């Protein structure tokens, strides 16, 4: 994954204005396996733990002229979720939490993008969508960033990086097992590198 400083991030955002040609429309992008990571955090017995869950499929459509029109649909593979504590993995996948056998995927479908104060996906931008976990669908809003690759030309939007952060209450989705050990809140930290389809 490309390591970006805040200065590089802001420089990249400056190249994604909304004032591009009006005829710009949705363009498909594909995920780069090397530059994509879906991370999550949770508190176990008062200690913050972390894990990852791979993406099974993704449909990413970016409108570089009107970023708020962009669309994202992502499906995660629950059965391949991993945590840094090996003994926590099986309880996490068990029927009382993620119920991986009955519900092998988690799905997110974007419904709305609110741009930041300067009309970019930065500094307060948010992406709202429907999140389906264990067959239960609830709305969720994530903080969003979209920026081009560091060092690329100003008008080169062929490779972009998306950052999403947020949190959910696991009980909203019925993933309520082990309440005495695991906190209600699960944090999300997603970094996805996307490449414009040819």
CSV table of C-alpha atoms in Angstrom, one decimal:
chain,number,residue,atom,x,y,z
A,1,UNK,CA,0.0,0.0,0.0
A,2,UNK,CA,1.2,3.5,-0.8
A,3,UNK,CA,2.2,5.5,2.2
A,4,UNK,CA,0.9,9.1,2.0
A,5,UNK,CA,1.6,12.1,4.2
A,6,UNK,CA,-1.1,14.6,4.9
A,7,UNK,CA,0.6,17.0,2.5
A,8,UNK,CA,0.5,14.4,-0.3
A,9,UNK,CA,-3.2,13.8,0.5
A,10,UNK,CA,-4.1,17.4,0.3
A,11,UNK,CA,-2.1,17.9,-2.9
A,12,UNK,CA,-4.0,14.9,-4.4
A,13,UNK,CA,-7.3,16.3,-3.4
A,14,UNK,CA,-6.6,19.6,-5.0
A,15,UNK,CA,-6.5,17.8,-8.3
A,16,UNK,CA,-10.1,16.5,-8.0
A,17,UNK,CA,-12.2,19.6,-8.4
A,18,UNK,CA,-15.9,19.5,-9.3
A,19,UNK,CA,-15.4,22.0,-12.1
A,20,UNK,CA,-14.3,19.5,-14.7
A,21,UNK,CA,-16.1,19.1,-17.9
A,22,UNK,CA,-19.9,18.7,-17.4
A,23,UNK,CA,-19.9,15.7,-19.7
A,24,UNK,CA,-17.9,13.6,-17.2
A,25,UNK,CA,-19.8,10.5,-16.2
A,26,UNK,CA,-19.5,7.3,-14.2
A,27,UNK,CA,-16.3,5.4,-15.1
A,28,UNK,CA,-15.6,1.9,-13.8
A,29,UNK,CA,-12.6,1.3,-11.6
A,30,UNK,CA,-11.2,-2.1,-10.4
A,31,UNK,CA,-9.6,-2.9,-7.1
A,32,UNK,CA,-5.9,-3.4,-6.7
A,33,UNK,CA,-5.3,-6.4,-4.4
A,34,UNK,CA,-2.0,-5.0,-3.2
A,35,UNK,CA,-3.4,-1.6,-2.2
A,36,UNK,CA,-6.6,-2.7,-0.6
A,37,UNK,CA,-7.2,-3.4,3.1
A,38,UNK,CA,-10.5,-3.7,5.1
A,39,UNK,CA,-9.6,-3.4,8.7
A,40,UNK,CA,-11.8,-3.5,11.8
A,41,UNK,CA,-11.2,-3.0,15.5
A,42,UNK,CA,-13.0,-4.2,18.7
A,43,UNK,CA,-12.5,-4.2,22.4
A,44,UNK,CA,-12.0,-7.6,24.0
A,45,UNK,CA,-12.0,-7.6,27.8
A,46,UNK,CA,-11.1,-3.9,27.6
A,47,UNK,CA,-8.2,-4.3,25.2
A,48,UNK,CA,-8.4,-3.0,21.6
A,49,UNK,CA,-7.9,-5.8,19.1
A,50,UNK,CA,-7.8,-5.6,15.3
A,51,UNK,CA,-8.5,-7.8,12.3
A,52,UNK,CA,-9.0,-7.8,8.5
A,53,UNK,CA,-11.7,-9.1,6.1
A,54,UNK,CA,-11.0,-9.6,2.4
A,55,UNK,CA,-13.1,-8.1,-0.3
A,56,UNK,CA,-14.9,-10.8,-2.5
A,57,UNK,CA,-16.4,-8.4,-5.1
A,58,UNK,CA,-16.5,-4.7,-5.7
A,59,UNK,CA,-18.3,-2.4,-8.2
A,60,UNK,CA,-16.8,1.0,-8.1
A,61,UNK,CA,-18.0,3.8,-10.4
A,62,UNK,CA,-16.4,7.2,-10.1
A,63,UNK,CA,-17.7,10.4,-11.7
A,64,UNK,CA,-14.6,12.7,-11.6
A,65,UNK,CA,-16.7,15.6,-12.8
A,66,UNK,CA,-19.3,15.3,-10.1
A,67,UNK,CA,-17.8,13.2,-7.3
A,68,UNK,CA,-21.1,13.1,-5.4
A,69,UNK,CA,-22.6,10.9,-8.2
A,70,UNK,CA,-20.0,8.2,-7.7
A,71,UNK,CA,-21.3,4.7,-6.6
A,72,UNK,CA,-19.7,1.9,-4.6
A,73,UNK,CA,-20.9,-1.6,-4.0
A,74,UNK,CA,-18.6,-3.9,-2.0
A,75,UNK,CA,-19.0,-7.5,-0.8
A,76,UNK,CA,-16.8,-8.8,2.0
A,77,UNK,CA,-15.9,-12.5,2.6
A,78,UNK,CA,-16.8,-13.2,6.2
A,79,UNK,CA,-15.4,-16.7,6.3
A,80,UNK,CA,-11.8,-15.4,5.6
A,81,UNK,CA,-11.8,-12.8,8.3
A,82,UNK,CA,-8.7,-12.8,10.5
A,83,UNK,CA,-7.8,-11.3,13.9
A,84,UNK,CA,-4.4,-10.8,15.6
A,85,UNK,CA,-5.7,-13.2,18.3
A,86,UNK,CA,-6.1,-16.6,16.7
A,87,UNK,CA,-8.3,-17.9,19.5
A,88,UNK,CA,-10.8,-15.0,18.9
A,89,UNK,CA,-11.5,-15.9,15.3
A,90,UNK,CA,-13.8,-18.9,15.8
A,91,UNK,CA,-16.0,-17.1,18.3
A,92,UNK,CA,-16.2,-14.2,15.9
A,93,UNK,CA,-17.4,-16.4,13.1
A,94,UNK,CA,-19.8,-18.4,15.4
A,95,UNK,CA,-23.6,-18.3,15.1
A,96,UNK,CA,-23.9,-15.8,17.9
A,97,UNK,CA,-21.7,-13.2,16.3
A,98,UNK,CA,-21.1,-13.1,12.5
A,99,UNK,CA,-22.7,-16.5,11.8
A,100,UNK,CA,-20.4,-17.1,8.8
A,101,UNK,CA,-22.0,-20.4,7.7
A,102,UNK,CA,-25.4,-18.9,7.3
A,103,UNK,CA,-24.3,-15.4,6.2
A,104,UNK,CA,-20.9,-15.8,4.4
A,105,UNK,CA,-20.8,-12.2,3.2
A,106,UNK,CA,-21.2,-8.6,4.3
A,107,UNK,CA,-22.4,-6.1,1.7
A,108,UNK,CA,-22.2,-2.3,1.5
A,109,UNK,CA,-24.1,-0.3,-1.2
A,110,UNK,CA,-23.6,3.4,-1.3
A,111,UNK,CA,-26.7,5.6,-1.4
A,112,UNK,CA,-25.4,9.2,-0.9
A,113,UNK,CA,-22.1,11.1,-1.0
A,114,UNK,CA,-21.8,14.4,0.8
A,115,UNK,CA,-18.8,16.4,-0.2
A,116,UNK,CA,-16.5,18.4,2.1
A,117,UNK,CA,-16.7,22.1,2.6
A,118,UNK,CA,-14.6,22.9,-0.5
A,119,UNK,CA,-16.5,20.6,-2.8
A,120,UNK,CA,-14.1,17.6,-2.6
A,121,UNK,CA,-14.2,14.2,-1.0
A,122,UNK,CA,-12.1,15.5,1.9
A,123,UNK,CA,-12.3,17.4,5.2
A,124,UNK,CA,-15.8,16.3,6.3
A,125,UNK,CA,-16.9,14.4,3.3
A,126,UNK,CA,-19.2,11.4,4.1
A,127,UNK,CA,-20.5,8.4,2.2
A,128,UNK,CA,-23.8,6.9,3.4
A,129,UNK,CA,-25.0,3.4,2.4
A,130,UNK,CA,-26.8,0.3,3.4
A,131,UNK,CA,-24.7,-2.3,5.2
A,132,UNK,CA,-26.0,-5.9,5.4
A,133,UNK,CA,-24.6,-8.1,8.1
A,134,UNK,CA,-26.1,-11.4,9.1
A,135,UNK,CA,-29.0,-10.7,6.7
A,136,UNK,CA,-29.9,-7.5,8.5
A,137,UNK,CA,-29.6,-4.2,6.6
A,138,UNK,CA,-29.0,-0.9,8.3
A,139,UNK,CA,-27.8,2.5,7.1
A,140,UNK,CA,-24.3,3.5,8.0
A,141,UNK,CA,-22.3,6.7,7.3
A,142,UNK,CA,-18.5,6.7,6.9
A,143,UNK,CA,-15.9,9.5,6.7
A,144,UNK,CA,-14.5,9.5,3.2
A,145,UNK,CA,-11.3,10.6,1.4
A,146,UNK,CA,-10.5,10.1,-2.3
A,147,UNK,CA,-7.1,11.1,-3.7
A,148,UNK,CA,-4.8,10.4,-6.6
A,149,UNK,CA,-1.5,8.5,-6.4
A,150,UNK,CA,1.4,10.5,-4.9
A,151,UNK,CA,3.7,11.8,-7.6
A,152,UNK,CA,1.3,11.3,-10.5
A,153,UNK,CA,0.4,14.0,-13.0
A,154,UNK,CA,-2.3,16.6,-12.0
A,155,UNK,CA,-4.8,15.2,-14.6
A,156,UNK,CA,-3.9,11.5,-14.1
A,157,UNK,CA,-6.9,9.9,-12.4
A,158,UNK,CA,-6.2,6.4,-13.6
A,159,UNK,CA,-5.2,5.2,-10.1
A,160,UNK,CA,-6.9,6.5,-7.0
A,161,UNK,CA,-7.0,5.7,-3.3
A,162,UNK,CA,-10.2,5.6,-1.2
A,163,UNK,CA,-10.1,5.9,2.6
A,164,UNK,CA,-13.2,5.2,4.7
A,165,UNK,CA,-13.5,5.3,8.5
A,166,UNK,CA,-16.5,4.7,10.7
A,167,UNK,CA,-18.1,2.5,13.4
A,168,UNK,CA,-21.1,0.4,14.0
A,169,UNK,CA,-23.0,-1.1,16.9
A,170,UNK,CA,-22.8,-4.9,16.4
A,171,UNK,CA,-26.1,-5.4,18.3
A,172,UNK,CA,-28.0,-3.5,15.5
A,173,UNK,CA,-27.2,-6.5,13.3
A,174,UNK,CA,-27.8,-9.3,15.8
A,175,UNK,CA,-24.1,-10.0,16.3
A,176,UNK,CA,-24.6,-10.0,20.0
A,177,UNK,CA,-22.6,-12.9,21.3
A,178,UNK,CA,-20.1,-12.7,24.2
A,179,UNK,CA,-21.5,-9.4,25.5
A,180,UNK,CA,-19.5,-9.7,28.7
A,181,UNK,CA,-16.2,-9.8,26.8
A,182,UNK,CA,-16.7,-7.9,23.6
A,183,UNK,CA,-17.7,-4.2,23.4
A,184,UNK,CA,-20.7,-3.1,21.4
A,185,UNK,CA,-18.8,-0.9,19.0
A,186,UNK,CA,-16.8,-2.2,16.0
A,187,UNK,CA,-14.5,0.3,14.3
A,188,UNK,CA,-13.9,0.3,10.5
A,189,UNK,CA,-10.8,1.5,8.6
A,190,UNK,CA,-10.8,0.8,4.9
A,191,UNK,CA,-8.1,1.7,2.4
A,192,UNK,CA,-8.8,0.7,-1.2
A,193,UNK,CA,-6.6,1.4,-4.2
A,194,UNK,CA,-8.6,1.5,-7.4
A,195,UNK,CA,-7.5,1.5,-11.1
A,196,UNK,CA,-9.6,2.9,-13.9
A,197,UNK,CA,-10.8,0.1,-16.2
A,198,UNK,CA,-9.6,0.3,-19.7
